CSV table of C-alpha atoms in Angstrom, one decimal:
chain,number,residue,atom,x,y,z
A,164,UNK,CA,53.6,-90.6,128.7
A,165,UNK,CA,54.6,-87.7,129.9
A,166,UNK,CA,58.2,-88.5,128.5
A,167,UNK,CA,57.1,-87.4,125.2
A,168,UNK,CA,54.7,-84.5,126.0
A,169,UNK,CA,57.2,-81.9,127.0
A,170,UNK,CA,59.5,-80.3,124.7
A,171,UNK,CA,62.3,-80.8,127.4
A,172,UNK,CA,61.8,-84.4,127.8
A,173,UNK,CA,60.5,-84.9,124.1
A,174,UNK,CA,64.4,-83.8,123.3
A,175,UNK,CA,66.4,-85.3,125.2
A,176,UNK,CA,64.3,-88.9,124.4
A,177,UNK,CA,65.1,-88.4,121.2
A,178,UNK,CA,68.6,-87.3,121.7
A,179,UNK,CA,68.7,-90.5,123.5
A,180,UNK,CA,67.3,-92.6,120.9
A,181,UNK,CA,69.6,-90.9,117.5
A,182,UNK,CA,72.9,-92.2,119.5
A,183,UNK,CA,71.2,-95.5,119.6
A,184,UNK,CA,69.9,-95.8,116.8
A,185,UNK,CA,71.5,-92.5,113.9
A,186,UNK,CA,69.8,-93.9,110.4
A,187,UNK,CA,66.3,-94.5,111.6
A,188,UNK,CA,66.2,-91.3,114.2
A,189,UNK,CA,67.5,-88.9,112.0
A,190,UNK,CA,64.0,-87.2,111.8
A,191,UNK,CA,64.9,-84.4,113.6
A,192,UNK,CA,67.3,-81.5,113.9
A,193,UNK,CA,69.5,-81.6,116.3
A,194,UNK,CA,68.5,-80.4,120.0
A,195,UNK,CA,70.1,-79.2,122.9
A,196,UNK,CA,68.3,-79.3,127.0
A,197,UNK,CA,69.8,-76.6,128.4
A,198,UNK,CA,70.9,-75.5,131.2
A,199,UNK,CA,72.7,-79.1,131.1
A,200,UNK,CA,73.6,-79.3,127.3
A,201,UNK,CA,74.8,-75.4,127.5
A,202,UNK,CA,78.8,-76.7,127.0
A,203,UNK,CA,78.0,-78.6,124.2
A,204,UNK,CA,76.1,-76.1,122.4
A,205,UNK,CA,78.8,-73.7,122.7
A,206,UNK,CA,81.0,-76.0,121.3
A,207,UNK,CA,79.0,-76.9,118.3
A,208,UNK,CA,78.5,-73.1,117.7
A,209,UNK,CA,82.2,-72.4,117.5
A,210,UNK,CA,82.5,-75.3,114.9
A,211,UNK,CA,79.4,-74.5,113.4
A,212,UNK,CA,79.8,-70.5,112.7
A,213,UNK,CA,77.0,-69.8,110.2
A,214,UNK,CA,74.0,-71.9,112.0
A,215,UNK,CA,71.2,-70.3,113.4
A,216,UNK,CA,69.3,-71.9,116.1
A,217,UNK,CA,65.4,-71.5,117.5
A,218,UNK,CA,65.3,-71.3,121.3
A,219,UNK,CA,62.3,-72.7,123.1
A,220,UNK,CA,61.1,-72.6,126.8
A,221,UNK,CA,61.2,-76.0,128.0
A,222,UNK,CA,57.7,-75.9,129.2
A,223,UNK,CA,55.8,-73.1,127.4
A,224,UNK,CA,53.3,-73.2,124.5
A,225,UNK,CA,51.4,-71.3,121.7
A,226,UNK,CA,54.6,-69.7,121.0
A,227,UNK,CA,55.2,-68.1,123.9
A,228,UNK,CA,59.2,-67.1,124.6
A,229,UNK,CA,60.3,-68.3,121.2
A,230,UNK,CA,62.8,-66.5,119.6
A,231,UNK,CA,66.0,-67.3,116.7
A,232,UNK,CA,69.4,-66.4,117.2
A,233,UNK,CA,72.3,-66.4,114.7
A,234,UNK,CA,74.6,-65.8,118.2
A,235,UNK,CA,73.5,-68.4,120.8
A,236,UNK,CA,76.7,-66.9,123.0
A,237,UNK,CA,75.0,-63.5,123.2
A,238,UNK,CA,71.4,-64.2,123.5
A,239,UNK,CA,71.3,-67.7,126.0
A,240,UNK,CA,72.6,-67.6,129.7
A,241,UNK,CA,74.1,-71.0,130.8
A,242,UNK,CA,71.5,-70.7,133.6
A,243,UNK,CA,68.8,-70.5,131.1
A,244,UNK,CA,66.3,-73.5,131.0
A,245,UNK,CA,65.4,-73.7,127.2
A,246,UNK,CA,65.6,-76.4,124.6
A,247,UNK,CA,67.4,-75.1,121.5
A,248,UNK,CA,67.7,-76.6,117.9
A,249,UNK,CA,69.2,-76.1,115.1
A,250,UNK,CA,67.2,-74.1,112.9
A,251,UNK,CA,65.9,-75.8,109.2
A,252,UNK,CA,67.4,-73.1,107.3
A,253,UNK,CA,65.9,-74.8,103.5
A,254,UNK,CA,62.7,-76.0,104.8
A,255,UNK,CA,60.0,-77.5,102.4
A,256,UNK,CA,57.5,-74.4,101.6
A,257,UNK,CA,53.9,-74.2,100.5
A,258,UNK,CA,52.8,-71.0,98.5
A,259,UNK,CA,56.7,-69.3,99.6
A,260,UNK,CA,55.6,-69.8,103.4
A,261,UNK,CA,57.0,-72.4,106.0
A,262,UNK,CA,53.7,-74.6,107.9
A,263,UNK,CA,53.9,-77.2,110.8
A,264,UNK,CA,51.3,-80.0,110.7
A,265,UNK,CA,49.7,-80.8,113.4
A,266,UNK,CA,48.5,-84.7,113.9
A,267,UNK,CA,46.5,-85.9,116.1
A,268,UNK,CA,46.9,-89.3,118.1
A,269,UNK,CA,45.2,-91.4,121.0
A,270,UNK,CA,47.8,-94.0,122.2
A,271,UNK,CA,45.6,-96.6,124.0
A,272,UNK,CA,48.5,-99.2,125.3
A,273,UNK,CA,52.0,-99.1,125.6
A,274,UNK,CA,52.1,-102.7,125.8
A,275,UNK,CA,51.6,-103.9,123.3
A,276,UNK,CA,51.6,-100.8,121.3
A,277,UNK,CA,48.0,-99.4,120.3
A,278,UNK,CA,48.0,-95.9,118.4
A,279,UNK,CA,45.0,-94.3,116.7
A,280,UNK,CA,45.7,-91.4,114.1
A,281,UNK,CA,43.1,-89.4,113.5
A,282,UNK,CA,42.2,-88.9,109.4
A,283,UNK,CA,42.0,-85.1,109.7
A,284,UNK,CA,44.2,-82.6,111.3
A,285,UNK,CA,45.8,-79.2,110.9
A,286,UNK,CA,48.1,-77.4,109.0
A,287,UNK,CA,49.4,-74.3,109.8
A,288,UNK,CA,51.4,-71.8,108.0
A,289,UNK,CA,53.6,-68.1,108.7
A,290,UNK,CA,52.2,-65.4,107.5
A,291,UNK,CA,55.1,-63.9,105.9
A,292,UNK,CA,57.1,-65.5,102.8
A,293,UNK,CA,60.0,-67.3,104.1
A,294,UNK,CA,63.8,-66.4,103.6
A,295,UNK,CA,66.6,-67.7,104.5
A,296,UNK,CA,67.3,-66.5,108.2
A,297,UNK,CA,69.4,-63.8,108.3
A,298,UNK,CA,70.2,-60.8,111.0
A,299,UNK,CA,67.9,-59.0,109.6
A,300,UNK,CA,65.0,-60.9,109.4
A,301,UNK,CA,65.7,-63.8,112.6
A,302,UNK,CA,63.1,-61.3,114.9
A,303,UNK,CA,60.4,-61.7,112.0
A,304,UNK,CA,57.7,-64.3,114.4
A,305,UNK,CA,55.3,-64.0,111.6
A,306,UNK,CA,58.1,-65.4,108.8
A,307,UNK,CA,59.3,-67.9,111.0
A,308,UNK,CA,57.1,-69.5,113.4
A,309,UNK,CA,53.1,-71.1,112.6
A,310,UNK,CA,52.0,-70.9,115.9
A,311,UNK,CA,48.1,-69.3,115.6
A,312,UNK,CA,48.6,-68.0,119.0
A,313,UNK,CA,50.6,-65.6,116.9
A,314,UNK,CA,49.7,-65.6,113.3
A,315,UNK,CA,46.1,-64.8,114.0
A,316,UNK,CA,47.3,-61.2,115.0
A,317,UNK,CA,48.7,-60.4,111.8
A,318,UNK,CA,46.4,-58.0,109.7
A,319,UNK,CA,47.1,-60.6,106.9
A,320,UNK,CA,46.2,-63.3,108.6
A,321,UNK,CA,43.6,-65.3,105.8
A,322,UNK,CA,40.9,-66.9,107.5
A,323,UNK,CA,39.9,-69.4,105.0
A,324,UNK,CA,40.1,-73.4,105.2
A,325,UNK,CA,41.7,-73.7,101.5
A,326,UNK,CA,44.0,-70.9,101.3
A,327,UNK,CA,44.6,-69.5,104.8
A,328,UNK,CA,46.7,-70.1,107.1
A,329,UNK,CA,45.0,-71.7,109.0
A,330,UNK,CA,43.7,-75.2,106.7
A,331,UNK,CA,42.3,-78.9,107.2
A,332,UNK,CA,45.1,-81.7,106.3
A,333,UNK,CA,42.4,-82.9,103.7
A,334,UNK,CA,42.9,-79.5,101.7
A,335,UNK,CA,46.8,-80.2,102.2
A,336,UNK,CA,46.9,-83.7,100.6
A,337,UNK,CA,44.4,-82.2,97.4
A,338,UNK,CA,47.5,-79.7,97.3
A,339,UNK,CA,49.8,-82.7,97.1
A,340,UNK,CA,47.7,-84.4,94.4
A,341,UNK,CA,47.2,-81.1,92.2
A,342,UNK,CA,51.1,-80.1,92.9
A,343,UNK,CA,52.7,-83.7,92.4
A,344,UNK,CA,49.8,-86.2,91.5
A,345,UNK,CA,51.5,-89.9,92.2
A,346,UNK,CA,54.9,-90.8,93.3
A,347,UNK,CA,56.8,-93.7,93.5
A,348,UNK,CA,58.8,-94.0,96.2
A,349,UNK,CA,62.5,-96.1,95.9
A,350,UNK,CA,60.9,-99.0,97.7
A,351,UNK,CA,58.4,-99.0,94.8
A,352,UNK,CA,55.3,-98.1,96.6
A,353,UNK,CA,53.3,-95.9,94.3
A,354,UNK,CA,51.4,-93.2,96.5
A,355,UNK,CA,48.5,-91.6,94.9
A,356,UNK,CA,48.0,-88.6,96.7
């Protein structure tokens, strides 16, 4: 289990599994476990000019150490142990400001497979309307990252389970209904949200 608990770990697993398998485990942007990956980083940065990347420490949490960089050569050592993605410059936004869901689930047995989701979770949005990352703005924690470690500092933080930052995944899916009612997907499953 522990494979998938770490952001290190979680990475490179997934690394593993998109060269295995690229149409059903493109879910994710792409990651680099440093300080092994460092080289290939580098590389893609050179090709890759205007990206911007968010650096994490492999084995931190509530937002601790996290930063963006439009110059991984400047701010990352090779020694450095951090797991670095490519940031998701055109995210999908709710009310102008980027959230993160967080989803709870018990796995029981790996084999065979037994996974509970719980019905309810959290969703958790910046603080700060969202632009595109630029110099300027790529220090900007409370535009850029949901963490509540951090957003609950911020004088305007909004403590308030329907329009806060801080709201039930209930209150998200009556968004979805209000905002987009029912969609069909290409399949032709009709979701009623």
């Amino acid at each position: 289990m522990s494979e998938i608990c770490r952001k290190d770990l979680l990475a490179r697993n997934m690394n593993r599994m998109q060269k295995l398998f690229p149409k059903e485990y493109n879910i994710c942007p792409r990651s680099w476990c440093l300080p092994a990956d460092y080289s290939e980083l580098m590389s893609y940065h050179r090709n890759k000019k205007n990206k911007t990347y968010i650096i994490k420490p492999d084995n931190s949490c509530q937002g601790k150490g996290i930063m963006l960089t439009k110059n991984p050569k400047v701010d990352i050592k090779h020694c450095d142990n951090f797991v670095v993605q490519q940031y998701l410059s055109k995210p999908f936004l709710i009310d102008n400001l980027k959230f993160d869901l967080r989803v709870y689930v018990l796995v029981t047995s790996c084999d065979p497979l037994r996974i509970y989701v719980y019905k309810d979770g959290l969703v958790r949005f910046a603080v700060t309307p969202y632009q595109d990352p630029s110099n300027n703005n790529v220090d900007d924690v409370l535009m850029h990252l949901t963490n509540y470690a951090i957003t609950k500092h911020s004088s305007d933080f909004i403590r308030d389970e329907e329009r806060g930052h801080k709201r039930k995944i209930t209150h998200l899916n009556k968004w979805f209904e209000n905002k987009m009612g029912t969609i069909r997907t290409k399949s032709g499953v009709i979701l009623k949200m």
